[in-house]
Amino acid sequence: MMQMLYAGGVPCVGEWPAFEGSASMFRSFDPSAFAALRGQAIKLIAPAEHPVFDLPKHIVIWLDREPHEQAKSQLKMVSAMFSGVATNRRSIRSMVAGIRSERPLNMAAVGAKSRCPTLVMSFERLLTQPAQAAETIAAFLQQHGYEQVNVAAMRRQIRRRSPTCYPGMMEIDLLETPAPIGHARPSPGRPEAI
């Protein structure tokens, strides 16, 4: 999603391809810096862990994923970072339960579907319907002040593959690929952050 936004012309916090810098991590997240963002997208993982506070003019793109596949992906990442992490049925079931119970808390933390304009998109739809997904995202952005969004560039960020858990580490694989050049177009109606 962040790669699509960046390629489409939205300035993004963090570096390509993961866009997971200290500004978006819950231990170093700065709520005043977040509130000061203008027209930029920031990726928040587990937003209920962040002291987000008020969101006066933010918009939210909520990327959902089928919980079983998300659990497998998260366990794969954790096991790559720490040896001895179990990736069996029991650990997957436990992770799925956590994902399902934390989803409403995370959505509430960013004002999704309540305080902030929200687009809910599925990870699976990005992969199986990239053209329609890119059009939907662009229409949402344009509705909220992003005048020129490069839909074709957004669509090109989708790597055609099965929506099941990727066998490798996609962000690591992408480090060998050059980042696309974003082309932001300022607009006075642009929200404070995505």
PDB file of C-alpha atoms in Angstrom:
ATOM      1  CA  MET A   1       0.000   0.000   0.000  1.00  0.00           C
ATOM      2  CA  MET A   2       2.756   2.455   0.929  1.00  0.00           C
ATOM      3  CA  GLN A   3       4.625   1.645  -2.278  1.00  0.00           C
ATOM      4  CA  MET A   4       1.434   2.349  -4.230  1.00  0.00           C
ATOM      5  CA  LEU A   5       0.871   5.672  -2.461  1.00  0.00           C
ATOM      6  CA  TYR A   6       4.493   6.718  -3.008  1.00  0.00           C
ATOM      7  CA  ALA A   7       4.442   5.793  -6.701  1.00  0.00           C
ATOM      8  CA  GLY A   8       1.115   7.566  -7.096  1.00  0.00           C
ATOM      9  CA  GLY A   9       2.557  10.842  -5.857  1.00  0.00           C
ATOM     10  CA  VAL A  10       1.812  10.867  -2.135  1.00  0.00           C
ATOM     11  CA  PRO A  11       4.795  11.845   0.051  1.00  0.00           C
ATOM     12  CA  CYS A  12       5.433   9.019   2.510  1.00  0.00           C
ATOM     13  CA  VAL A  13       7.162   8.931   5.879  1.00  0.00           C
ATOM     14  CA  GLY A  14       9.978   6.379   5.953  1.00  0.00           C
ATOM     15  CA  GLU A  15      12.031   4.774   3.232  1.00  0.00           C
ATOM     16  CA  TRP A  16      11.074   2.577   0.300  1.00  0.00           C
ATOM     17  CA  PRO A  17      10.238  -0.323   0.210  1.00  0.00           C
ATOM     18  CA  ALA A  18       8.930  -0.947   3.767  1.00  0.00           C
ATOM     19  CA  PHE A  19       8.257   2.666   4.916  1.00  0.00           C
ATOM     20  CA  GLU A  20       8.743   1.540   8.502  1.00  0.00           C
ATOM     21  CA  GLY A  21      10.932   4.183  10.090  1.00  0.00           C
ATOM     22  CA  SER A  22      11.196   5.261  13.695  1.00  0.00           C
ATOM     23  CA  ALA A  23       8.366   7.762  13.158  1.00  0.00           C
ATOM     24  CA  SER A  24       5.895   4.898  12.743  1.00  0.00           C
ATOM     25  CA  MET A  25       7.176   2.475  15.387  1.00  0.00           C
ATOM     26  CA  PHE A  26       5.264   2.453  18.647  1.00  0.00           C
ATOM     27  CA  ARG A  27       8.267   2.781  20.967  1.00  0.00           C
ATOM     28  CA  SER A  28       9.583   5.881  19.198  1.00  0.00           C
ATOM     29  CA  PHE A  29       6.323   7.292  17.814  1.00  0.00           C
ATOM     30  CA  ASP A  30       6.019  11.037  18.475  1.00  0.00           C
ATOM     31  CA  PRO A  31       2.372  12.171  18.647  1.00  0.00           C
ATOM     32  CA  SER A  32       3.234  15.856  18.161  1.00  0.00           C
ATOM     33  CA  ALA A  33       5.298  15.067  15.032  1.00  0.00           C
ATOM     34  CA  PHE A  34       2.425  12.904  13.774  1.00  0.00           C
ATOM     35  CA  ALA A  35      -0.092  15.711  14.377  1.00  0.00           C
ATOM     36  CA  ALA A  36       2.180  18.105  12.446  1.00  0.00           C
ATOM     37  CA  LEU A  37       2.250  15.963   9.287  1.00  0.00           C
ATOM     38  CA  ARG A  38       0.754  17.663   6.245  1.00  0.00           C
ATOM     39  CA  GLY A  39      -0.192  15.694   3.150  1.00  0.00           C
ATOM     40  CA  GLN A  40       2.038  12.722   4.005  1.00  0.00           C
ATOM     41  CA  ALA A  41       1.255   9.056   4.491  1.00  0.00           C
ATOM     42  CA  ILE A  42       2.546   7.207   7.527  1.00  0.00           C
ATOM     43  CA  LYS A  43       2.340   3.454   8.037  1.00  0.00           C
ATOM     44  CA  LEU A  44       1.176   2.452  11.494  1.00  0.00           C
ATOM     45  CA  ILE A  45       1.442  -1.172  12.586  1.00  0.00           C
ATOM     46  CA  ALA A  46      -0.622  -1.944  15.701  1.00  0.00           C
ATOM     47  CA  PRO A  47      -1.917   1.648  16.048  1.00  0.00           C
ATOM     48  CA  ALA A  48      -3.567   0.876  19.397  1.00  0.00           C
ATOM     49  CA  GLU A  49      -0.002   0.779  20.780  1.00  0.00           C
ATOM     50  CA  HIS A  50       0.643   4.373  19.592  1.00  0.00           C
ATOM     51  CA  PRO A  51      -0.280   7.521  21.539  1.00  0.00           C
ATOM     52  CA  VAL A  52      -2.085   8.914  18.468  1.00  0.00           C
ATOM     53  CA  PHE A  53      -4.471  11.240  20.377  1.00  0.00           C
ATOM     54  CA  ASP A  54      -6.591  13.598  18.268  1.00  0.00           C
ATOM     55  CA  LEU A  55      -6.862  13.295  14.493  1.00  0.00           C
ATOM     56  CA  PRO A  56      -8.291  16.614  13.304  1.00  0.00           C
ATOM     57  CA  LYS A  57      -7.954  16.279   9.513  1.00  0.00           C
ATOM     58  CA  HIS A  58      -6.484  12.857   8.881  1.00  0.00           C
ATOM     59  CA  ILE A  59      -7.798  10.240   6.491  1.00  0.00           C
ATOM     60  CA  VAL A  60      -7.321   6.499   6.954  1.00  0.00           C
ATOM     61  CA  ILE A  61      -6.606   3.744   4.468  1.00  0.00           C
ATOM     62  CA  TRP A  62      -7.107   0.546   6.438  1.00  0.00           C
ATOM     63  CA  LEU A  63      -5.438  -2.460   4.810  1.00  0.00           C
ATOM     64  CA  ASP A  64      -6.986  -5.710   5.994  1.00  0.00           C
ATOM     65  CA  ARG A  65      -5.716  -9.214   5.410  1.00  0.00           C
ATOM     66  CA  GLU A  66      -7.243 -12.634   5.900  1.00  0.00           C
ATOM     67  CA  PRO A  67      -6.250 -13.397   9.541  1.00  0.00           C
ATOM     68  CA  HIS A  68      -4.843 -16.900   8.913  1.00  0.00           C
ATOM     69  CA  GLU A  69      -2.506 -15.644   6.159  1.00  0.00           C
ATOM     70  CA  GLN A  70      -1.585 -12.572   8.206  1.00  0.00           C
ATOM     71  CA  ALA A  71      -0.706 -14.802  11.146  1.00  0.00           C
ATOM     72  CA  LYS A  72       1.532 -16.997   8.976  1.00  0.00           C
ATOM     73  CA  SER A  73       3.256 -13.910   7.587  1.00  0.00           C
ATOM     74  CA  GLN A  74       3.842 -12.400  11.028  1.00  0.00           C
ATOM     75  CA  LEU A  75       5.163 -15.679  12.425  1.00  0.00           C
ATOM     76  CA  LYS A  76       7.498 -15.988   9.439  1.00  0.00           C
ATOM     77  CA  MET A  77       8.918 -12.529  10.188  1.00  0.00           C
ATOM     78  CA  VAL A  78       9.258 -13.192  13.925  1.00  0.00           C
ATOM     79  CA  SER A  79      10.969 -16.545  13.314  1.00  0.00           C
ATOM     80  CA  ALA A  80      13.423 -14.844  10.931  1.00  0.00           C
ATOM     81  CA  MET A  81      14.297 -12.358  13.683  1.00  0.00           C
ATOM     82  CA  PHE A  82      14.359 -14.774  16.629  1.00  0.00           C
ATOM     83  CA  SER A  83      15.398 -18.413  16.470  1.00  0.00           C
ATOM     84  CA  GLY A  84      13.242 -20.991  18.174  1.00  0.00           C
ATOM     85  CA  VAL A  85       9.863 -19.386  17.391  1.00  0.00           C
ATOM     86  CA  ALA A  86       7.278 -22.077  16.705  1.00  0.00           C
ATOM     87  CA  THR A  87       5.311 -21.822  13.468  1.00  0.00           C
ATOM     88  CA  ASN A  88       2.908 -24.685  14.050  1.00  0.00           C
ATOM     89  CA  ARG A  89      -0.918 -24.855  14.008  1.00  0.00           C
ATOM     90  CA  ARG A  90      -1.162 -23.892  17.650  1.00  0.00           C
ATOM     91  CA  SER A  91       0.938 -20.743  17.249  1.00  0.00           C
ATOM     92  CA  ILE A  92      -0.996 -19.798  14.098  1.00  0.00           C
ATOM     93  CA  ARG A  93      -4.344 -20.260  15.915  1.00  0.00           C
ATOM     94  CA  SER A  94      -3.097 -18.114  18.786  1.00  0.00           C
ATOM     95  CA  MET A  95      -1.902 -15.389  16.398  1.00  0.00           C
ATOM     96  CA  VAL A  96      -5.223 -15.442  14.501  1.00  0.00           C
ATOM     97  CA  ALA A  97      -7.132 -14.989  17.769  1.00  0.00           C
ATOM     98  CA  GLY A  98      -4.919 -12.018  18.649  1.00  0.00           C
ATOM     99  CA  ILE A  99      -5.366 -10.422  15.218  1.00  0.00           C
ATOM    100  CA  ARG A 100      -9.151 -10.744  15.439  1.00  0.00           C
ATOM    101  CA  SER A 101      -9.364  -9.342  18.964  1.00  0.00           C
ATOM    102  CA  GLU A 102      -6.973  -6.441  18.268  1.00  0.00           C
ATOM    103  CA  ARG A 103      -8.550  -5.348  14.974  1.00  0.00           C
ATOM    104  CA  PRO A 104     -11.368  -3.220  16.503  1.00  0.00           C
ATOM    105  CA  LEU A 105      -8.935  -1.647  18.986  1.00  0.00           C
ATOM    106  CA  ASN A 106      -6.495  -0.748  16.211  1.00  0.00           C
ATOM    107  CA  MET A 107      -9.256   0.640  14.001  1.00  0.00           C
ATOM    108  CA  ALA A 108     -10.602   2.739  16.866  1.00  0.00           C
ATOM    109  CA  ALA A 109      -7.119   4.100  17.654  1.00  0.00           C
ATOM    110  CA  VAL A 110      -6.847   5.720  14.200  1.00  0.00           C
ATOM    111  CA  GLY A 111     -10.487   6.769  14.015  1.00  0.00           C
ATOM    112  CA  ALA A 112     -11.228   4.328  11.206  1.00  0.00           C
ATOM    113  CA  LYS A 113     -14.910   4.333  10.259  1.00  0.00           C
ATOM    114  CA  SER A 114     -15.716   6.843  13.001  1.00  0.00           C
ATOM    115  CA  ARG A 115     -13.775  10.104  13.415  1.00  0.00           C
ATOM    116  CA  CYS A 116     -11.839  10.007  10.137  1.00  0.00           C
ATOM    117  CA  PRO A 117     -12.776   9.396   6.495  1.00  0.00           C
ATOM    118  CA  THR A 118     -11.804   5.763   5.906  1.00  0.00           C
ATOM    119  CA  LEU A 119     -11.174   3.474   2.968  1.00  0.00           C
ATOM    120  CA  VAL A 120     -11.064  -0.206   3.932  1.00  0.00           C
ATOM    121  CA  MET A 121      -9.144  -2.284   1.401  1.00  0.00           C
ATOM    122  CA  SER A 122      -8.202  -5.946   1.519  1.00  0.00           C
ATOM    123  CA  PHE A 123      -4.669  -7.133   0.844  1.00  0.00           C
ATOM    124  CA  GLU A 124      -6.163  -9.919  -1.232  1.00  0.00           C
ATOM    125  CA  ARG A 125      -7.983  -7.408  -3.444  1.00  0.00           C
ATOM    126  CA  LEU A 126      -4.738  -5.521  -4.100  1.00  0.00           C
ATOM    127  CA  LEU A 127      -3.194  -8.701  -5.485  1.00  0.00           C
ATOM    128  CA  THR A 128      -6.182 -10.149  -7.334  1.00  0.00           C
ATOM    129  CA  GLN A 129      -7.731  -6.911  -8.675  1.00  0.00           C
ATOM    130  CA  PRO A 130      -4.845  -4.413  -8.924  1.00  0.00           C
ATOM    131  CA  ALA A 131      -6.447  -2.151 -11.539  1.00  0.00           C
ATOM    132  CA  GLN A 132      -9.718  -1.772  -9.627  1.00  0.00           C
ATOM    133  CA  ALA A 133      -7.909  -1.415  -6.291  1.00  0.00           C
ATOM    134  CA  ALA A 134      -5.652   1.353  -7.654  1.00  0.00           C
ATOM    135  CA  GLU A 135      -8.683   3.179  -9.092  1.00  0.00           C
ATOM    136  CA  THR A 136     -10.523   2.922  -5.759  1.00  0.00           C
ATOM    137  CA  ILE A 137      -7.533   4.232  -3.785  1.00  0.00           C
ATOM    138  CA  ALA A 138      -6.977   7.086  -6.270  1.00  0.00           C
ATOM    139  CA  ALA A 139     -10.662   8.108  -6.134  1.00  0.00           C
ATOM    140  CA  PHE A 140     -10.506   8.170  -2.315  1.00  0.00           C
ATOM    141  CA  LEU A 141      -7.333  10.292  -2.370  1.00  0.00           C
ATOM    142  CA  GLN A 142      -8.794  12.698  -4.931  1.00  0.00           C
ATOM    143  CA  GLN A 143     -11.936  13.041  -2.840  1.00  0.00           C
ATOM    144  CA  HIS A 144      -9.699  14.229   0.012  1.00  0.00           C
ATOM    145  CA  GLY A 145      -7.473  16.794  -1.697  1.00  0.00           C
ATOM    146  CA  TYR A 146      -4.902  14.865  -3.742  1.00  0.00           C
ATOM    147  CA  GLU A 147      -5.512  16.424  -7.152  1.00  0.00           C
ATOM    148  CA  GLN A 148      -3.139  14.401  -9.316  1.00  0.00           C
ATOM    149  CA  VAL A 149      -2.688  10.735  -8.516  1.00  0.00           C
ATOM    150  CA  ASN A 150      -0.760   8.512 -10.926  1.00  0.00           C
ATOM    151  CA  VAL A 151      -3.024   5.455 -11.046  1.00  0.00           C
ATOM    152  CA  ALA A 152      -0.880   3.616 -13.611  1.00  0.00           C
ATOM    153  CA  ALA A 153       2.210   3.992 -11.413  1.00  0.00           C
ATOM    154  CA  MET A 154       0.236   2.763  -8.405  1.00  0.00           C
ATOM    155  CA  ARG A 155      -0.954  -0.297 -10.308  1.00  0.00           C
ATOM    156  CA  ARG A 156       2.603  -1.132 -11.425  1.00  0.00           C
ATOM    157  CA  GLN A 157       3.639  -1.569  -7.775  1.00  0.00           C
ATOM    158  CA  ILE A 158       1.526  -4.726  -7.464  1.00  0.00           C
ATOM    159  CA  ARG A 159       3.543  -7.901  -7.887  1.00  0.00           C
ATOM    160  CA  ARG A 160       1.236 -10.535  -9.321  1.00  0.00           C
ATOM    161  CA  ARG A 161       1.241 -13.457  -6.919  1.00  0.00           C
ATOM    162  CA  SER A 162      -1.030 -15.552  -4.782  1.00  0.00           C
ATOM    163  CA  PRO A 163      -2.466 -13.744  -1.733  1.00  0.00           C
ATOM    164  CA  THR A 164      -1.249 -16.608   0.440  1.00  0.00           C
ATOM    165  CA  CYS A 165       1.781 -16.051   2.646  1.00  0.00           C
ATOM    166  CA  TYR A 166       4.815 -15.209   0.493  1.00  0.00           C
ATOM    167  CA  PRO A 167       7.570 -17.818   0.974  1.00  0.00           C
ATOM    168  CA  GLY A 168      10.353 -15.245   1.339  1.00  0.00           C
ATOM    169  CA  MET A 169      10.661 -11.736   2.727  1.00  0.00           C
ATOM    170  CA  MET A 170       9.183  -9.391   0.096  1.00  0.00           C
ATOM    171  CA  GLU A 171      10.773  -6.194   1.463  1.00  0.00           C
ATOM    172  CA  ILE A 172      14.210  -7.842   1.441  1.00  0.00           C
ATOM    173  CA  ASP A 173      13.657  -9.067  -2.124  1.00  0.00           C
ATOM    174  CA  LEU A 174      12.599  -5.553  -3.183  1.00  0.00           C
ATOM    175  CA  LEU A 175      15.792  -3.918  -1.892  1.00  0.00           C
ATOM    176  CA  GLU A 176      17.441  -4.999  -5.161  1.00  0.00           C
ATOM    177  CA  THR A 177      14.803  -3.043  -7.143  1.00  0.00           C
ATOM    178  CA  PRO A 178      15.137   0.744  -7.534  1.00  0.00           C
ATOM    179  CA  ALA A 179      12.446   2.819  -5.834  1.00  0.00           C
ATOM    180  CA  PRO A 180       9.998   4.622  -8.109  1.00  0.00           C
ATOM    181  CA  ILE A 181      10.102   8.390  -8.132  1.00  0.00           C
ATOM    182  CA  GLY A 182       7.095   9.908  -6.386  1.00  0.00           C
ATOM    183  CA  HIS A 183       5.555  13.038  -7.854  1.00  0.00           C
ATOM    184  CA  ALA A 184       3.611  14.890  -5.179  1.00  0.00           C
ATOM    185  CA  ARG A 185       1.258  17.674  -6.196  1.00  0.00           C
ATOM    186  CA  PRO A 186       0.468  20.024  -3.295  1.00  0.00           C
ATOM    187  CA  SER A 187      -3.176  20.921  -2.816  1.00  0.00           C
ATOM    188  CA  PRO A 188      -4.700  23.309  -0.283  1.00  0.00           C
ATOM    189  CA  GLY A 189      -7.433  20.768   0.464  1.00  0.00           C
ATOM    190  CA  ARG A 190      -5.003  17.979   1.279  1.00  0.00           C
ATOM    191  CA  PRO A 191      -5.532  16.264   4.647  1.00  0.00           C
ATOM    192  CA  GLU A 192      -2.942  16.424   7.377  1.00  0.00           C
ATOM    193  CA  ALA A 193      -1.934  12.760   7.023  1.00  0.00           C
ATOM    194  CA  ILE A 194      -3.006   9.378   5.787  1.00  0.00           C
TER     195      ILE A 194
END
